[in-house]
Amino acid sequence: MNIQMKFMIYMDIKKQYKKKKIMLALVVSTFCLVSGCQRKEQEAVLATYEDEGVEKETESQTEVVQEKKANERENNKPNPVKVKGIYISGPVAGIDKMDELIELVDETELNAMVIDVKNDEGRITYKMQSEKVIEIEAGVRYIQDMEALVQKCKEKNIYLIARIVAFKDPYLAEKCPEYAVKKKTGEIFKDKSGLAWVNPYEKEVWDYLIEISKEAAKVGFDEIQYDYIRFSTDLKSDELDFGAGAENKSKVEIISEFTQYACEALSDMNVYVSADVYGTIIDNKVDQKIVGQDYVEMASYLDYICPMVYPSHYGKGVYGIEIPDAEPYKTVNAAMNAATKELSVLPEEGKAINRVWIQSFTASWVNGYITYGPEQIREQIRGAYDAGFDEWILWNASIKYQRDSLLTDEEAIAEQEIWKQEKQEAERLAEEAAKAEAERLAEEAAKAEAERLAKEVTKEGAESITEQATKQ
């Protein structure tokens, strides 16, 4: 029995044991034996036992996973880097402009690059020696020699992240239509841009992604980053057919399972694993269900989770901000404070580190938009910093980054020191204001109580005088 089948049986057992409160010891022993038993036998055994302490055991399992992740960070993977990066497309990575971008990283606070390995079209950006990639001819030689490019970047101590677009894949959907998301009519679904997506419920798609990821790791990337690790926002579930696998699993469950599967499959490749997620899913259950991304669940498996908290992505009034795109600091700060709150349920050791995607473009399609220049970019970075996060990546689809929005290493350190002092001063003033307000309220309460007592004394005195006069 192959590892994928064992993994899926394990996930099925885990799901049943949560529902039926099966003893953890039984689950573990059953998992050890599943390669030699039938599904009916498995269900019969599972149905025999129950355990009231299952929730505590589940927490224990989670702690083991977190500890394992922490140990991997320390022992097997590259030294962790506080990433300050930029995104680079495959075509740009393969031309002379790449030398200019390497120089930009070398001369500024930047220290990382996110490079397309599998792009939004489903094409591999170099001639990867991968069986499935070769079979369907997915490779495009945008980058003539990926190993040489990786080496050039390593000479400049640049941390390299391989961007792999997961389920938005019109090329694979065309070449292997059996993997495509389909309508109930049998027609292949296409989003508003006319692009097909592959079905996250198809495990062969998972293995294709892992195959590409492992090849990227072998060529020298430090991290595998999954983008579009979700369902399309244009889906109308009642019109689609995701197959038998979707009958008992929600979109959130299948994306979480893929996330865990990918992290396990890459655990011996000496790379970190990250995923890009919508910023709006951080604390919005409706959006989570639409795209299938559970922020907390995914963060329990990943090394890094990268919310796209672009102010232009938020609707009017979110976080009490009239036009989020016009308030870059407030929007990013509010979103990342929400992230802190949401992830507080996970143990600190081993949970995914937040790394923020920063809007480095002007969203002219947004009503009330503002032009994004150096000031707006730095405001977003500060918004994340003031929320407790100091890792970020700039996104510009045209790969046009503003040099004056970046600092030298020394300038960045000085800036953070200023931000730190200003934050401490703001917190001190807020504390003093809160104390003064508490004292004012206490004084008012004391005054009101004194007045009440005075009225009671006056009333009692008047009643006493009246009583005496009556007696006389």
XYZ file of C-alpha atoms in Angstrom, residues 73-290:
218
model
C 13.188 24.103 11.823
C 16.194 23.763 14.064
C 17.797 20.567 12.802
C 17.150 19.803 9.145
C 16.216 22.965 7.293
C 18.157 26.075 6.269
C 18.733 28.685 8.936
C 15.462 30.603 9.306
C 15.468 34.064 7.762
C 13.306 37.041 8.690
C 12.130 37.455 5.135
C 11.889 40.817 3.394
C 11.205 39.819 -0.157
C 9.838 40.567 -3.593
C 7.869 38.471 -6.057
C 9.413 37.682 -9.466
C 7.659 36.039 -12.418
C 9.233 33.323 -14.552
C 9.708 35.466 -17.677
C 11.441 38.234 -15.702
C 13.616 35.732 -13.831
C 14.948 34.570 -17.196
C 16.059 37.926 -18.639
C 18.705 40.558 -17.879
C 16.333 42.435 -15.567
C 16.916 39.648 -13.060
C 20.452 40.959 -12.532
C 18.995 44.359 -11.638
C 16.639 42.729 -9.141
C 19.465 40.748 -7.560
C 21.359 44.009 -7.217
C 18.281 45.628 -5.638
C 18.138 42.868 -3.033
C 21.876 43.102 -2.431
C 21.821 46.861 -1.863
C 18.687 47.181 0.268
C 16.992 45.634 3.285
C 15.610 42.919 0.990
C 16.960 39.405 1.500
C 14.556 37.087 -0.326
C 12.901 36.379 -3.663
C 9.686 34.529 -4.432
C 10.207 33.079 -7.918
C 7.527 31.439 -10.035
C 8.213 27.739 -10.516
C 4.634 26.814 -11.432
C 2.748 29.878 -12.576
C -0.885 30.961 -12.821
C -1.187 29.327 -16.236
C -0.041 25.984 -14.879
C 3.276 26.130 -16.713
C 6.600 25.198 -15.164
C 9.004 28.077 -15.730
C 12.007 25.937 -16.659
C 12.633 22.526 -18.183
C 12.082 20.556 -15.011
C 13.133 16.915 -15.094
C 9.883 15.648 -13.675
C 8.016 12.676 -15.107
C 4.546 14.208 -15.192
C 5.812 17.644 -16.253
C 7.630 16.067 -19.191
C 4.670 13.819 -20.043
C 2.228 16.713 -20.444
C 4.900 19.129 -21.713
C 4.161 21.650 -18.992
C 7.692 23.068 -18.956
C 8.501 26.400 -20.602
C 12.099 27.549 -20.754
C 11.540 31.032 -19.378
C 14.551 30.371 -17.177
C 17.280 28.781 -19.255
C 19.311 27.370 -16.379
C 17.534 27.271 -13.037
C 20.472 25.723 -11.197
C 22.754 28.528 -12.366
C 20.209 31.154 -11.312
C 19.858 29.567 -7.885
C 23.629 29.533 -7.509
C 23.893 33.194 -8.506
C 21.316 34.133 -5.873
C 22.984 32.007 -3.215
C 26.249 33.832 -3.805
C 24.418 36.971 -2.690
C 22.889 35.161 0.322
C 19.396 35.505 -1.102
C 16.759 33.284 0.469
C 14.821 31.593 -2.338
C 11.137 30.735 -2.239
C 9.548 28.630 -4.991
C 6.041 29.860 -5.763
C 3.874 26.962 -6.854
C 0.335 27.783 -7.920
C -1.739 24.860 -6.713
C -5.331 24.473 -7.899
C -5.610 27.270 -10.422
C -4.174 25.288 -13.326
C -5.782 25.715 -16.753
C -2.943 23.816 -18.441
C -3.321 20.618 -16.398
C -7.091 20.900 -16.714
C -6.699 20.975 -20.500
C -4.182 18.149 -20.722
C -5.897 15.955 -18.130
C -9.572 16.959 -18.107
C -10.333 14.188 -15.618
C -8.623 16.386 -13.000
C -10.591 19.540 -13.847
C -13.397 21.043 -11.783
C -16.574 20.292 -13.716
C -20.131 21.445 -13.825
C -22.900 18.935 -13.233
C -23.444 18.964 -16.992
C -19.936 17.523 -17.418
C -18.595 20.762 -18.867
C -15.279 22.041 -17.466
C -15.774 24.966 -15.093
C -14.039 28.241 -15.945
C -13.736 31.315 -13.765
C -14.591 34.888 -14.763
C -11.218 35.171 -16.483
C -11.991 32.101 -18.586
C -9.480 29.906 -16.742
C -10.063 26.318 -15.656
C -9.158 25.013 -12.202
C -8.200 21.516 -11.116
C -10.169 19.632 -8.491
C -8.642 19.648 -4.977
C -10.491 16.395 -4.275
C -8.400 14.596 -6.921
C -5.418 13.025 -5.130
C -3.489 12.676 -8.390
C -3.372 16.483 -8.471
C -1.835 16.437 -4.997
C 0.923 14.097 -6.142
C 1.615 16.234 -9.209
C 2.113 19.254 -6.954
C 4.362 17.293 -4.598
C 6.412 16.014 -7.540
C 7.020 19.603 -8.701
C 7.740 20.750 -5.145
C 10.380 18.085 -4.605
C 12.119 18.988 -7.855
C 12.202 22.647 -6.794
C 13.696 21.600 -3.465
C 16.350 19.514 -5.218
C 17.431 22.420 -7.395
C 18.158 24.505 -4.296
C 15.087 26.470 -3.190
C 14.875 27.072 0.555
C 11.110 27.135 0.757
C 8.073 25.864 -1.126
C 5.214 28.348 -1.181
C 1.768 27.284 -2.386
C -0.426 29.963 -3.913
C -4.061 29.487 -4.958
C -4.225 26.700 -2.415
C -7.973 27.134 -2.452
C -11.155 26.967 -4.502
C -12.123 29.651 -7.000
C -14.266 32.481 -5.631
C -16.357 32.221 -8.807
C -17.654 28.772 -7.953
C -21.346 28.119 -7.508
C -21.293 24.867 -5.603
C -24.833 23.882 -6.502
C -23.838 23.879 -10.194
C -20.635 21.862 -9.791
C -19.681 18.237 -9.357
C -16.502 17.647 -7.343
C -16.906 13.883 -7.440
C -17.461 11.235 -4.792
C -14.689 12.614 -2.609
C -16.729 15.730 -1.883
C -19.719 13.840 -0.509
C -18.352 13.626 3.042
C -15.699 16.352 3.047
C -16.150 20.105 2.961
C -13.943 22.446 0.976
C -12.244 23.529 4.192
C -11.521 19.931 5.175
C -9.963 18.973 1.830
C -7.720 22.042 1.649
C -6.577 21.412 5.220
C -5.871 17.776 4.372
C -3.809 18.756 1.348
C -1.876 21.233 3.474
C -1.027 18.537 6.001
C -0.225 16.039 3.258
C 2.163 18.455 1.522
C 3.970 19.275 4.750
C 4.401 15.581 5.535
C 5.503 14.716 1.993
C 8.174 17.445 2.015
C 9.353 16.863 5.579
C 12.543 15.097 4.430
C 13.417 17.597 1.678
C 15.080 20.183 3.962
C 12.758 22.967 2.878
C 10.222 25.112 4.683
C 6.613 24.962 3.537
C 4.361 27.997 3.328
C 1.038 28.977 1.823
C -0.569 32.194 0.635
C -4.064 32.825 1.971
C -6.662 35.524 1.543
C -6.361 38.151 4.242
C -10.134 38.174 4.605
C -10.231 34.552 5.787
C -8.268 35.354 8.939
C -11.405 36.031 10.965
C -14.247 35.580 8.482
C -15.919 32.159 8.564
C -18.026 32.905 5.473
C -14.955 33.582 3.329
C -13.223 30.529 4.789
C -16.056 28.288 3.600
C -16.126 29.879 0.137
